[in-house]
Structures are given as structure tokens and as C-alpha cells.
PDB file of C-alpha atoms in Angstrom:
ATOM      1  CA  UNK L   1     -63.795  38.706  65.434  1.00 39.00           C
ATOM      2  CA  UNK L   2     -63.848  41.975  67.318  1.00 53.00           C
ATOM      3  CA  UNK L   3     -67.225  41.576  68.959  1.00 56.00           C
ATOM      4  CA  UNK L   4     -68.170  43.738  71.934  1.00 58.00           C
ATOM      5  CA  UNK L   5     -68.295  42.057  75.310  1.00 67.00           C
ATOM      6  CA  UNK L   6     -71.169  44.049  76.784  1.00 74.00           C
ATOM      7  CA  UNK L   7     -74.212  44.780  74.641  1.00 78.00           C
ATOM      8  CA  UNK L   8     -77.298  46.865  75.396  1.00 81.00           C
ATOM      9  CA  UNK L   9     -80.592  46.442  73.570  1.00 81.00           C
ATOM     10  CA  UNK L  10     -83.653  48.643  74.086  1.00 82.00           C
ATOM     11  CA  UNK L  11     -87.021  47.313  72.964  1.00 80.00           C
ATOM     12  CA  UNK L  12     -90.371  48.925  72.326  1.00 79.00           C
ATOM     13  CA  UNK L  13     -92.281  46.594  74.622  1.00 83.00           C
ATOM     14  CA  UNK L  14     -90.006  44.916  77.168  1.00 86.00           C
ATOM     15  CA  UNK L  15     -87.611  47.645  78.248  1.00 90.00           C
ATOM     16  CA  UNK L  16     -83.805  47.548  78.268  1.00 89.00           C
ATOM     17  CA  UNK L  17     -81.669  44.409  78.219  1.00 87.00           C
ATOM     18  CA  UNK L  18     -77.946  43.891  78.471  1.00 84.00           C
ATOM     19  CA  UNK L  19     -75.573  40.996  77.949  1.00 80.00           C
ATOM     20  CA  UNK L  20     -72.460  40.904  80.123  1.00 78.00           C
ATOM     21  CA  UNK L  21     -70.498  38.442  77.982  1.00 73.00           C
ATOM     22  CA  UNK L  22     -71.528  38.713  74.376  1.00 67.00           C
ATOM     23  CA  UNK L  23     -69.037  36.617  72.454  1.00 63.00           C
ATOM     24  CA  UNK L  24     -69.207  35.324  68.899  1.00 57.00           C
ATOM     25  CA  UNK L  25     -71.474  33.976  66.198  1.00 58.00           C
ATOM     26  CA  UNK L  26     -73.229  30.773  67.208  1.00 59.00           C
ATOM     27  CA  UNK L  27     -73.341  31.457  70.936  1.00 66.00           C
ATOM     28  CA  UNK L  28     -76.632  32.213  72.655  1.00 74.00           C
ATOM     29  CA  UNK L  29     -76.155  35.310  74.825  1.00 76.00           C
ATOM     30  CA  UNK L  30     -77.612  35.525  78.312  1.00 82.00           C
ATOM     31  CA  UNK L  31     -79.764  38.652  78.576  1.00 84.00           C
ATOM     32  CA  UNK L  32     -80.684  40.507  81.744  1.00 88.00           C
ATOM     33  CA  UNK L  33     -83.171  43.330  82.164  1.00 92.00           C
ATOM     34  CA  UNK L  34     -82.344  46.700  83.707  1.00 92.00           C
ATOM     35  CA  UNK L  35     -85.832  48.134  84.064  1.00 96.00           C
ATOM     36  CA  UNK L  36     -85.874  49.156  87.715  1.00 97.00           C
ATOM     37  CA  UNK L  37     -87.352  52.635  88.115  1.00 97.00           C
ATOM     38  CA  UNK L  38     -89.083  52.669  84.717  1.00 97.00           C
ATOM     39  CA  UNK L  39     -92.813  53.379  84.879  1.00 97.00           C
ATOM     40  CA  UNK L  40     -93.092  51.971  81.347  1.00 95.00           C
ATOM     41  CA  UNK L  41     -91.018  49.497  79.352  1.00 92.00           C
ATOM     42  CA  UNK L  42     -92.133  50.927  75.991  1.00 90.00           C
ATOM     43  CA  UNK L  43     -88.735  52.406  75.085  1.00 88.00           C
ATOM     44  CA  UNK L  44     -88.722  54.657  72.014  1.00 85.00           C
ATOM     45  CA  UNK L  45     -85.201  56.058  72.350  1.00 86.00           C
ATOM     46  CA  UNK L  46     -82.037  54.912  74.143  1.00 88.00           C
ATOM     47  CA  UNK L  47     -78.385  55.934  74.233  1.00 86.00           C
ATOM     48  CA  UNK L  48     -75.240  55.570  76.285  1.00 85.00           C
ATOM     49  CA  UNK L  49     -73.216  58.605  77.321  1.00 86.00           C
ATOM     50  CA  UNK L  50     -69.925  58.212  75.450  1.00 79.00           C
ATOM     51  CA  UNK L  51     -68.288  61.422  76.574  1.00 78.00           C
ATOM     52  CA  UNK L  52     -65.078  60.939  78.565  1.00 70.00           C
ATOM     53  CA  UNK L  53     -66.493  58.285  80.884  1.00 71.00           C
ATOM     54  CA  UNK L  54     -66.735  54.529  81.022  1.00 69.00           C
ATOM     55  CA  UNK L  55     -69.253  53.944  78.294  1.00 64.00           C
ATOM     56  CA  UNK L  56     -71.980  52.328  80.344  1.00 70.00           C
ATOM     57  CA  UNK L  57     -71.692  54.419  83.502  1.00 82.00           C
ATOM     58  CA  UNK L  58     -74.424  56.812  82.333  1.00 90.00           C
ATOM     59  CA  UNK L  59     -77.310  56.148  79.967  1.00 92.00           C
ATOM     60  CA  UNK L  60     -80.610  57.720  78.926  1.00 94.00           C
ATOM     61  CA  UNK L  61     -83.919  56.496  77.559  1.00 93.00           C
ATOM     62  CA  UNK L  62     -87.414  57.782  76.753  1.00 94.00           C
ATOM     63  CA  UNK L  63     -90.562  55.818  77.574  1.00 94.00           C
ATOM     64  CA  UNK L  64     -94.127  57.123  77.346  1.00 93.00           C
ATOM     65  CA  UNK L  65     -92.969  60.707  77.017  1.00 92.00           C
ATOM     66  CA  UNK L  66     -90.624  60.657  80.033  1.00 97.00           C
ATOM     67  CA  UNK L  67     -86.838  60.998  79.894  1.00 97.00           C
ATOM     68  CA  UNK L  68     -84.934  58.734  82.297  1.00 98.00           C
ATOM     69  CA  UNK L  69     -81.263  58.664  83.321  1.00 96.00           C
ATOM     70  CA  UNK L  70     -79.405  55.739  84.848  1.00 94.00           C
ATOM     71  CA  UNK L  71     -75.988  55.793  86.474  1.00 90.00           C
ATOM     72  CA  UNK L  72     -75.888  53.240  89.303  1.00 84.00           C
ATOM     73  CA  UNK L  73     -78.952  51.302  90.319  1.00 90.00           C
ATOM     74  CA  UNK L  74     -82.431  52.141  89.022  1.00 95.00           C
ATOM     75  CA  UNK L  75     -83.524  54.523  86.312  1.00 97.00           C
ATOM     76  CA  UNK L  76     -84.554  57.993  87.504  1.00 97.00           C
ATOM     77  CA  UNK L  77     -87.103  60.170  85.699  1.00 98.00           C
ATOM     78  CA  UNK L  78     -85.482  63.563  85.014  1.00 97.00           C
ATOM     79  CA  UNK L  79     -87.804  65.264  82.497  1.00 96.00           C
ATOM     80  CA  UNK L  80     -91.440  64.844  81.456  1.00 95.00           C
ATOM     81  CA  UNK L  81     -93.006  66.021  78.218  1.00 92.00           C
ATOM     82  CA  UNK L  82     -95.166  68.490  80.148  1.00 91.00           C
ATOM     83  CA  UNK L  83     -92.088  69.998  81.804  1.00 92.00           C
ATOM     84  CA  UNK L  84     -90.337  70.217  78.442  1.00 90.00           C
ATOM     85  CA  UNK L  85     -93.316  71.942  76.821  1.00 87.00           C
ATOM     86  CA  UNK L  86     -93.450  74.476  79.644  1.00 87.00           C
ATOM     87  CA  UNK L  87     -89.772  75.349  79.203  1.00 86.00           C
ATOM     88  CA  UNK L  88     -90.273  76.352  75.587  1.00 76.00           C
ATOM     89  CA  UNK L  89     -93.862  77.620  75.840  1.00 71.00           C
ATOM     90  CA  UNK L  90     -95.101  74.770  73.647  1.00 74.00           C
ATOM     91  CA  UNK L  91     -98.864  74.325  73.846  1.00 66.00           C
ATOM     92  CA  UNK L  92     -99.842  71.885  71.097  1.00 71.00           C
ATOM     93  CA  UNK L  93     -99.099  68.612  72.855  1.00 78.00           C
ATOM     94  CA  UNK L  94     -95.595  67.747  71.713  1.00 83.00           C
ATOM     95  CA  UNK L  95     -93.898  64.817  73.429  1.00 88.00           C
ATOM     96  CA  UNK L  96     -90.299  63.764  74.003  1.00 90.00           C
ATOM     97  CA  UNK L  97     -89.377  61.490  71.105  1.00 86.00           C
ATOM     98  CA  UNK L  98     -85.596  61.097  70.904  1.00 88.00           C
ATOM     99  CA  UNK L  99     -82.514  61.493  73.114  1.00 91.00           C
ATOM    100  CA  UNK L 100     -78.865  61.555  72.097  1.00 91.00           C
ATOM    101  CA  UNK L 101     -75.577  62.472  73.788  1.00 92.00           C
ATOM    102  CA  UNK L 102     -72.940  64.270  71.760  1.00 93.00           C
ATOM    103  CA  UNK L 103     -69.815  62.098  72.236  1.00 88.00           C
ATOM    104  CA  UNK L 104     -67.514  65.113  71.821  1.00 91.00           C
ATOM    105  CA  UNK L 105     -69.210  67.879  73.817  1.00 94.00           C
ATOM    106  CA  UNK L 106     -71.083  65.641  76.261  1.00 93.00           C
ATOM    107  CA  UNK L 107     -74.260  67.684  75.773  1.00 95.00           C
ATOM    108  CA  UNK L 108     -77.570  65.829  76.030  1.00 95.00           C
ATOM    109  CA  UNK L 109     -80.154  66.713  73.375  1.00 94.00           C
ATOM    110  CA  UNK L 110     -83.812  65.673  73.318  1.00 93.00           C
ATOM    111  CA  UNK L 111     -86.341  66.131  70.533  1.00 88.00           C
ATOM    112  CA  UNK L 112     -89.785  67.480  71.431  1.00 85.00           C
ATOM    113  CA  UNK L 113     -92.280  67.040  68.612  1.00 81.00           C
ATOM    114  CA  UNK L 114     -95.676  65.818  67.531  1.00 75.00           C
ATOM    115  CA  UNK L 115     -96.290  63.399  64.706  1.00 63.00           C
ATOM    116  CA  UNK L 116     -99.444  65.011  63.355  1.00 61.00           C
ATOM    117  CA  UNK L 117    -101.226  68.337  62.900  1.00 57.00           C
ATOM    118  CA  UNK L 118     -99.579  71.735  63.266  1.00 57.00           C
ATOM    119  CA  UNK L 119     -96.815  71.750  65.848  1.00 64.00           C
ATOM    120  CA  UNK L 120     -93.504  73.423  66.504  1.00 72.00           C
ATOM    121  CA  UNK L 121     -90.433  71.224  66.721  1.00 77.00           C
ATOM    122  CA  UNK L 122     -88.243  71.869  69.729  1.00 82.00           C
ATOM    123  CA  UNK L 123     -84.859  70.641  70.882  1.00 88.00           C
ATOM    124  CA  UNK L 124     -83.850  70.814  74.546  1.00 91.00           C
ATOM    125  CA  UNK L 125     -80.171  70.814  75.417  1.00 94.00           C
ATOM    126  CA  UNK L 126     -78.442  70.070  78.717  1.00 95.00           C
ATOM    127  CA  UNK L 127     -74.771  70.774  79.364  1.00 94.00           C
ATOM    128  CA  UNK L 128     -74.812  69.049  82.760  1.00 94.00           C
ATOM    129  CA  UNK L 129     -76.133  65.552  82.023  1.00 93.00           C
ATOM    130  CA  UNK L 130     -79.786  66.488  82.418  1.00 94.00           C
ATOM    131  CA  UNK L 131     -79.676  68.578  85.602  1.00 94.00           C
ATOM    132  CA  UNK L 132     -80.742  71.767  83.783  1.00 94.00           C
ATOM    133  CA  UNK L 133     -82.122  72.399  80.302  1.00 93.00           C
ATOM    134  CA  UNK L 134     -82.220  75.074  77.608  1.00 88.00           C
ATOM    135  CA  UNK L 135     -85.278  74.903  75.326  1.00 79.00           C
ATOM    136  CA  UNK L 136     -85.214  76.161  71.740  1.00 77.00           C
ATOM    137  CA  UNK L 137     -88.019  76.279  69.173  1.00 69.00           C
ATOM    138  CA  UNK L 138     -85.966  74.754  66.409  1.00 67.00           C
ATOM    139  CA  UNK L 139     -88.619  75.274  63.762  1.00 69.00           C
ATOM    140  CA  UNK L 140     -91.922  77.117  63.630  1.00 62.00           C
ATOM    141  CA  UNK L 141     -93.796  76.752  60.358  1.00 61.00           C
ATOM    142  CA  UNK L 142     -97.130  75.774  58.809  1.00 57.00           C
ATOM    143  CA  UNK L 143     -98.133  72.128  59.079  1.00 54.00           C
ATOM    144  CA  UNK L 144     -94.882  70.903  60.545  1.00 65.00           C
ATOM    145  CA  UNK L 145     -94.414  67.532  62.153  1.00 65.00           C
ATOM    146  CA  UNK L 146     -91.749  64.916  62.557  1.00 68.00           C
ATOM    147  CA  UNK L 147     -91.406  61.156  62.775  1.00 61.00           C
ATOM    148  CA  UNK L 148     -87.663  61.625  62.568  1.00 67.00           C
ATOM    149  CA  UNK L 149     -84.801  60.936  64.910  1.00 77.00           C
ATOM    150  CA  UNK L 150     -82.187  63.223  66.452  1.00 85.00           C
ATOM    151  CA  UNK L 151     -78.418  62.846  66.187  1.00 90.00           C
ATOM    152  CA  UNK L 152     -75.480  64.899  67.461  1.00 93.00           C
ATOM    153  CA  UNK L 153     -71.685  64.899  67.163  1.00 92.00           C
ATOM    154  CA  UNK L 154     -69.072  67.599  67.803  1.00 93.00           C
ATOM    155  CA  UNK L 155     -71.631  70.385  68.074  1.00 94.00           C
ATOM    156  CA  UNK L 156     -73.598  69.390  64.970  1.00 95.00           C
ATOM    157  CA  UNK L 157     -77.203  68.445  65.813  1.00 94.00           C
ATOM    158  CA  UNK L 158     -79.566  67.130  63.120  1.00 91.00           C
ATOM    159  CA  UNK L 159     -83.142  65.856  62.923  1.00 85.00           C
ATOM    160  CA  UNK L 160     -85.565  65.112  60.101  1.00 80.00           C
ATOM    161  CA  UNK L 161     -88.931  66.812  59.717  1.00 77.00           C
ATOM    162  CA  UNK L 162     -91.743  67.425  57.252  1.00 73.00           C
ATOM    163  CA  UNK L 163     -93.538  70.631  56.283  1.00 70.00           C
ATOM    164  CA  UNK L 164     -96.582  71.275  54.130  1.00 65.00           C
ATOM    165  CA  UNK L 165     -96.967  70.109  51.410  1.00 65.00           C
ATOM    166  CA  UNK L 166     -95.066  67.004  52.523  1.00 68.00           C
ATOM    167  CA  UNK L 167     -91.573  68.370  52.019  1.00 75.00           C
ATOM    168  CA  UNK L 168     -88.789  66.149  53.369  1.00 79.00           C
ATOM    169  CA  UNK L 169     -86.310  68.337  55.219  1.00 82.00           C
ATOM    170  CA  UNK L 170     -83.628  68.393  57.876  1.00 86.00           C
ATOM    171  CA  UNK L 171     -83.131  70.781  60.763  1.00 85.00           C
ATOM    172  CA  UNK L 172     -79.520  71.297  61.752  1.00 90.00           C
ATOM    173  CA  UNK L 173     -77.477  73.328  64.194  1.00 92.00           C
ATOM    174  CA  UNK L 174     -73.707  73.772  64.134  1.00 94.00           C
ATOM    175  CA  UNK L 175     -73.494  75.219  67.656  1.00 93.00           C
ATOM    176  CA  UNK L 176     -75.093  72.512  69.810  1.00 92.00           C
ATOM    177  CA  UNK L 177     -78.633  73.778  69.308  1.00 88.00           C
ATOM    178  CA  UNK L 178     -78.042  77.481  69.774  1.00 87.00           C
ATOM    179  CA  UNK L 179     -79.250  78.374  66.274  1.00 87.00           C
ATOM    180  CA  UNK L 180     -81.036  76.323  63.625  1.00 86.00           C
ATOM    181  CA  UNK L 181     -81.284  76.190  59.844  1.00 87.00           C
ATOM    182  CA  UNK L 182     -83.390  74.031  57.509  1.00 85.00           C
ATOM    183  CA  UNK L 183     -82.296  72.032  54.477  1.00 88.00           C
ATOM    184  CA  UNK L 184     -85.130  70.973  52.122  1.00 84.00           C
ATOM    185  CA  UNK L 185     -84.286  67.957  49.992  1.00 83.00           C
ATOM    186  CA  UNK L 186     -87.487  66.693  48.326  1.00 74.00           C
ATOM    187  CA  UNK L 187     -91.094  67.692  47.691  1.00 64.00           C
ATOM    188  CA  UNK L 188     -94.298  65.810  47.138  1.00 54.00           C
ATOM    189  CA  UNK L 189     -93.601  62.684  49.160  1.00 57.00           C
ATOM    190  CA  UNK L 190     -96.491  60.869  50.786  1.00 49.00           C
ATOM    191  CA  UNK L 191     -94.764  59.672  53.920  1.00 55.00           C
ATOM    192  CA  UNK L 192     -92.678  61.595  56.499  1.00 53.00           C
ATOM    193  CA  UNK L 193     -90.014  58.934  56.823  1.00 59.00           C
ATOM    194  CA  UNK L 194     -87.062  61.215  57.375  1.00 71.00           C
ATOM    195  CA  UNK L 195     -84.101  60.012  59.421  1.00 78.00           C
ATOM    196  CA  UNK L 196     -80.569  61.314  59.935  1.00 84.00           C
ATOM    197  CA  UNK L 197     -77.222  60.016  61.145  1.00 85.00           C
ATOM    198  CA  UNK L 198     -73.947  61.887  61.555  1.00 87.00           C
ATOM    199  CA  UNK L 199     -70.732  60.102  60.636  1.00 81.00           C
ATOM    200  CA  UNK L 200     -68.304  60.923  63.501  1.00 79.00           C
ATOM    201  CA  UNK L 201     -65.273  60.864  61.209  1.00 79.00           C
ATOM    202  CA  UNK L 202     -66.733  63.509  58.902  1.00 81.00           C
ATOM    203  CA  UNK L 203     -66.899  67.277  59.320  1.00 85.00           C
ATOM    204  CA  UNK L 204     -70.195  69.052  58.722  1.00 90.00           C
ATOM    205  CA  UNK L 205     -71.790  66.070  56.967  1.00 90.00           C
ATOM    206  CA  UNK L 206     -74.689  63.764  57.722  1.00 90.00           C
ATOM    207  CA  UNK L 207     -76.582  61.024  55.926  1.00 87.00           C
ATOM    208  CA  UNK L 208     -80.350  60.937  55.739  1.00 83.00           C
ATOM    209  CA  UNK L 209     -83.149  58.779  54.414  1.00 79.00           C
ATOM    210  CA  UNK L 210     -86.041  60.447  52.613  1.00 75.00           C
ATOM    211  CA  UNK L 211     -89.199  59.062  51.064  1.00 69.00           C
ATOM    212  CA  UNK L 212     -88.808  58.754  47.294  1.00 66.00           C
ATOM    213  CA  UNK L 213     -91.982  56.946  46.241  1.00 62.00           C
ATOM    214  CA  UNK L 214     -94.175  54.069  47.361  1.00 57.00           C
ATOM    215  CA  UNK L 215     -91.528  51.527  46.351  1.00 57.00           C
ATOM    216  CA  UNK L 216     -88.317  52.769  47.941  1.00 62.00           C
ATOM    217  CA  UNK L 217     -86.456  55.240  50.099  1.00 69.00           C
ATOM    218  CA  UNK L 218     -83.495  57.302  49.042  1.00 77.00           C
ATOM    219  CA  UNK L 219     -80.268  58.047  50.868  1.00 81.00           C
ATOM    220  CA  UNK L 220     -78.932  61.599  50.730  1.00 85.00           C
ATOM    221  CA  UNK L 221     -75.665  63.069  51.951  1.00 89.00           C
ATOM    222  CA  UNK L 222     -76.097  66.564  53.390  1.00 92.00           C
ATOM    223  CA  UNK L 223     -73.745  69.349  54.366  1.00 92.00           C
ATOM    224  CA  UNK L 224     -73.890  72.268  56.772  1.00 92.00           C
ATOM    225  CA  UNK L 225     -73.128  74.592  53.848  1.00 89.00           C
ATOM    226  CA  UNK L 226     -76.724  73.955  52.769  1.00 87.00           C
ATOM    227  CA  UNK L 227     -76.141  71.434  49.990  1.00 88.00           C
ATOM    228  CA  UNK L 228     -77.061  67.791  49.539  1.00 90.00           C
ATOM    229  CA  UNK L 229     -76.276  64.910  47.202  1.00 88.00           C
ATOM    230  CA  UNK L 230     -78.730  62.193  46.211  1.00 84.00           C
ATOM    231  CA  UNK L 231     -77.289  58.704  46.429  1.00 82.00           C
ATOM    232  CA  UNK L 232     -78.747  55.632  44.786  1.00 69.00           C
ATOM    233  CA  UNK L 233     -82.267  54.763  45.922  1.00 66.00           C
ATOM    234  CA  UNK L 234     -82.830  51.879  48.279  1.00 64.00           C
ATOM    235  CA  UNK L 235     -80.063  52.679  50.775  1.00 67.00           C
ATOM    236  CA  UNK L 236     -82.477  52.986  53.668  1.00 63.00           C
ATOM    237  CA  UNK L 237     -81.499  53.629  57.275  1.00 63.00           C
ATOM    238  CA  UNK L 238     -84.659  52.450  59.000  1.00 58.00           C
ATOM    239  CA  UNK L 239     -86.514  52.715  61.105  1.00 58.00           C
ATOM    240  CA  UNK L 240     -87.028  56.384  60.460  1.00 56.00           C
ATOM    241  CA  UNK L 241     -87.799  57.285  64.075  1.00 57.00           C
ATOM    242  CA  UNK L 242     -84.307  56.253  65.192  1.00 59.00           C
ATOM    243  CA  UNK L 243     -82.142  56.339  62.070  1.00 61.00           C
ATOM    244  CA  UNK L 244     -80.543  53.191  63.356  1.00 61.00           C
ATOM    245  CA  UNK L 245     -80.085  51.188  60.167  1.00 67.00           C
ATOM    246  CA  UNK L 246     -76.686  52.742  59.585  1.00 71.00           C
ATOM    247  CA  UNK L 247     -73.190  51.561  60.541  1.00 72.00           C
ATOM    248  CA  UNK L 248     -69.907  53.387  60.135  1.00 74.00           C
ATOM    249  CA  UNK L 249     -66.266  52.739  60.723  1.00 72.00           C
ATOM    250  CA  UNK L 250     -65.441  55.471  63.218  1.00 70.00           C
ATOM    251  CA  UNK L 251     -61.906  55.909  61.857  1.00 74.00           C
ATOM    252  CA  UNK L 252     -62.711  55.766  58.128  1.00 79.00           C
ATOM    253  CA  UNK L 253     -65.223  58.238  56.701  1.00 80.00           C
ATOM    254  CA  UNK L 254     -65.522  56.208  53.483  1.00 84.00           C
ATOM    255  CA  UNK L 255     -66.435  52.899  55.148  1.00 81.00           C
ATOM    256  CA  UNK L 256     -70.207  52.672  55.685  1.00 79.00           C
ATOM    257  CA  UNK L 257     -73.087  50.216  55.699  1.00 76.00           C
ATOM    258  CA  UNK L 258     -76.862  50.640  55.633  1.00 77.00           C
ATOM    259  CA  UNK L 259     -79.887  48.415  55.604  1.00 70.00           C
ATOM    260  CA  UNK L 260     -81.130  47.920  52.071  1.00 60.00           C
ATOM    261  CA  UNK L 261     -84.722  49.039  52.633  1.00 56.00           C
ATOM    262  CA  UNK L 262     -86.394  48.759  56.002  1.00 49.00           C
ATOM    263  CA  UNK L 263     -87.865  45.305  55.329  1.00 50.00           C
ATOM    264  CA  UNK L 264     -85.090  43.763  53.259  1.00 54.00           C
ATOM    265  CA  UNK L 265     -82.626  41.107  54.354  1.00 57.00           C
ATOM    266  CA  UNK L 266     -79.334  42.431  53.036  1.00 68.00           C
ATOM    267  CA  UNK L 267     -76.916  45.232  53.865  1.00 73.00           C
ATOM    268  CA  UNK L 268     -75.388  47.766  51.505  1.00 76.00           C
ATOM    269  CA  UNK L 269     -71.661  48.148  52.155  1.00 79.00           C
ATOM    270  CA  UNK L 270     -69.293  50.749  50.709  1.00 82.00           C
ATOM    271  CA  UNK L 271     -65.641  51.537  51.283  1.00 84.00           C
ATOM    272  CA  UNK L 272     -65.578  54.628  49.063  1.00 87.00           C
ATOM    273  CA  UNK L 273     -68.432  56.755  50.461  1.00 84.00           C
ATOM    274  CA  UNK L 274     -71.058  55.272  48.113  1.00 82.00           C
ATOM    275  CA  UNK L 275     -69.144  55.744  44.888  1.00 84.00           C
ATOM    276  CA  UNK L 276     -69.599  51.979  44.627  1.00 84.00           C
ATOM    277  CA  UNK L 277     -71.779  49.720  46.759  1.00 80.00           C
ATOM    278  CA  UNK L 278     -72.038  45.981  47.241  1.00 77.00           C
ATOM    279  CA  UNK L 279     -74.772  43.904  48.847  1.00 71.00           C
ATOM    280  CA  UNK L 280     -73.472  41.975  51.824  1.00 69.00           C
ATOM    281  CA  UNK L 281     -74.565  39.903  54.772  1.00 61.00           C
ATOM    282  CA  UNK L 282     -77.660  38.241  53.346  1.00 54.00           C
ATOM    283  CA  UNK L 283     -79.608  36.716  56.232  1.00 53.00           C
ATOM    284  CA  UNK L 284     -82.824  34.805  56.819  1.00 48.00           C
ATOM    285  CA  UNK L 285     -84.040  37.452  59.250  1.00 49.00           C
ATOM    286  CA  UNK L 286     -86.889  39.531  57.802  1.00 47.00           C
ATOM    287  CA  UNK L 287     -87.567  43.172  58.592  1.00 49.00           C
ATOM    288  CA  UNK L 288     -84.132  44.220  59.801  1.00 49.00           C
ATOM    289  CA  UNK L 289     -84.199  47.523  61.606  1.00 49.00           C
ATOM    290  CA  UNK L 290     -81.366  48.726  63.820  1.00 55.00           C
ATOM    291  CA  UNK L 291     -77.661  48.283  63.270  1.00 59.00           C
ATOM    292  CA  UNK L 292     -75.715  48.648  66.482  1.00 57.00           C
ATOM    293  CA  UNK L 293     -72.722  50.923  66.556  1.00 54.00           C
ATOM    294  CA  UNK L 294     -69.577  50.628  68.618  1.00 50.00           C
ATOM    295  CA  UNK L 295     -68.318  47.335  67.196  1.00 49.00           C
ATOM    296  CA  UNK L 296     -64.718  47.023  66.082  1.00 50.00           C
ATOM    297  CA  UNK L 297     -63.552  46.250  62.576  1.00 51.00           C
ATOM    298  CA  UNK L 298     -66.191  45.442  59.986  1.00 57.00           C
ATOM    299  CA  UNK L 299     -68.677  43.812  62.350  1.00 58.00           C
ATOM    300  CA  UNK L 300     -72.104  44.998  63.416  1.00 60.00           C
ATOM    301  CA  UNK L 301     -75.210  43.785  65.188  1.00 62.00           C
ATOM    302  CA  UNK L 302     -78.749  44.275  63.942  1.00 61.00           C
ATOM    303  CA  UNK L 303     -82.237  44.016  65.378  1.00 60.00           C
ATOM    304  CA  UNK L 304     -85.337  42.657  63.686  1.00 57.00           C
ATOM    305  CA  UNK L 305     -89.070  42.799  64.236  1.00 53.00           C
ATOM    306  CA  UNK L 306     -90.243  39.442  62.901  1.00 48.00           C
ATOM    307  CA  UNK L 307     -89.553  36.036  64.428  1.00 43.00           C
ATOM    308  CA  UNK L 308     -87.732  33.469  62.355  1.00 41.00           C
ATOM    309  CA  UNK L 309     -85.111  30.871  63.128  1.00 36.00           C
ATOM    310  CA  UNK L 310     -83.295  33.680  64.944  1.00 35.00           C
ATOM    311  CA  UNK L 311     -84.239  35.119  68.307  1.00 34.00           C
ATOM    312  CA  UNK L 312     -86.681  38.007  68.235  1.00 34.00           C
ATOM    313  CA  UNK L 313     -85.589  41.049  70.232  1.00 36.00           C
ATOM    314  CA  UNK L 314     -88.673  43.196  70.397  1.00 32.00           C
ATOM    315  CA  UNK L 315     -89.715  45.319  67.453  1.00 28.00           C
ATOM    316  CA  UNK L 316     -86.297  46.603  66.587  1.00 32.00           C
ATOM    317  CA  UNK L 317     -83.807  47.540  69.221  1.00 34.00           C
ATOM    318  CA  UNK L 318     -83.943  51.291  69.618  1.00 32.00           C
ATOM    319  CA  UNK L 319     -80.638  52.861  68.646  1.00 35.00           C
ATOM    320  CA  UNK L 320     -78.760  50.252  70.606  1.00 37.00           C
ATOM    321  CA  UNK L 321     -75.262  51.122  71.746  1.00 39.00           C
ATOM    322  CA  UNK L 322     -72.681  48.375  71.841  1.00 38.00           C
ATOM    323  CA  UNK L 323     -68.999  48.188  72.618  1.00 33.00           C
TER     324      UNK L 323
END
């Protein structure tokens, strides 16, 4: 079993935890908090910097609209939502919602958005680990908002958003946020549950979850050439604000797994890029949310929001990074 030895879990109420010696199934890990310097433990986004450094020597998180960075010791606040709005001349009340580090370029990207009313969506990019920022209005349109996450890999940056009248769409940039384009994939939905994840072994492709109807979500595979392919419904990647219900084999573009609906208790696994899919890993844990990336082989970790016979780790671990 190729389980990671050190695991990080971010929660929406109790801050960030880590386990120094995570081992195998059946063992109860010992968790420690690393919340020093945080003014709030309500973490909505978390990631490790995986670019050419020891994987846990730099990390980022967002709590109550403030972006924090941690290297050694306590967390340090490096960007507030008010500062971010001022950089891009945003005036509608957008807040920092998601942070991700491109593992290839090392650029840090943060999503600035509002989840209701008319608001521009902005993405701020830092090429020096958060010391300085470039702000870009990624999308300016009527009745635009986002509950979606942000993801980045090898210069491709993607986030989900919704425009009037409830059109599920994706914003994407192929030059690390310098320029943006929009890909519209469905109309008439009643919920802005749009999430996106980039498979690091692919080129110019990402997977996204869109709202299909009141009974299920639909997985789509999108391309930077402006096309998309609808995959079978029910291959959700919840929760939508982090896009975390998605696991990939980093060396095999065809080997993937997703949560089968946000509140289901099985995983969908494919080894041929969703040409065929099998249900796997049935558990007694309800409301699975995040699948942790960074594990070796065909193993993954997942977070849940409801207590059962298993330990409850907050309401879903927020885009946890494991290795």
C-alpha cells in the first residue's frame, strides 16, 4: 500500500491539521493543528506549493477572505480581499475564494469573486510566491457569479462560473492568466455548481462538473480549443467550490476516479478516460466530498461531512494535499 506518510487536511471550522506518520488502513492517525497566525480557522481553500521544493515547505490557505502563506512557523497574512479588489478596481464586494499553485510554473493564482448579484470575476497571479500580484478582470458580463473553484497546471488556469440566464461555463487561460476565454457548456440550469480540475498528465484538457437537473450532476471534458464532451451523468466532483472529488494517476491520463454524486458513497473509476466506468470503493461514510491527491498507485483519501462509524474531519477537507 503506497500511502503517504505526511497528510494535510484543511477544514471549514477547525483550521488545518497534519499527520506526521499516516500509515495504513485500520490505524488511527495522530492529528496536530497548525493554526498559529490564523485569525480564523474557517478554511475555504488550501494548497501546498509543489513547484521544485520540498512539498510541505510552503503552503497557502484562505480564511474569511484573507490569503495566508506558511513556510516555517506561523501563518502570515499576505493579501486581503480589500487589497485584491483595489488592485483590479473591483467595487462590488468580491472576496478571495480559492488559491492554487501551478506545480509546473510555480505561479500562485487566487480567485476573486462574489456568489450572488452582478459581479466581475477576477484572478490575481503572483510569480514570486505572493510577494507581488497582477490583477486581471477575467470576465465582465451581465449577472455573473461563481461558486466554482480554481485550478492551474503548466500555464493552464481554469475556473467555473455562471452567467445569466444560469449558463454553466468555464473561464480558462493558456498563458497563466494573461488572457482569458469562456467556454459555455449548458443552459437553463438552476444551480451554479460548476467545478473544474486539470489532469496534470493531459495537455490542454480539464474535467468539470455542471448542473444537469435536480437529480444529478454531469461530468464534462473540456479543451482549450473551445470544445467539450459530455460524459455520463452522475460523475460528480464535489464539492463544487473546490472541485476536490476527483483523483487522477499523475502518470496515466486515462486512469481517473470521481465521487459518484456529492452525497453518494461510491467512487467511479476508469482506466480508459471514461470510455468505460466501474463503481468502486463502496463505504459506509455518507456525503463524501474531497478526494486527496498525491497518493501513489491506485490509492486515495477522501473527506466526509457526516459522522458515522468513521472519524469526522470537518465538513469536507478543502482540497487537501497529500504525499
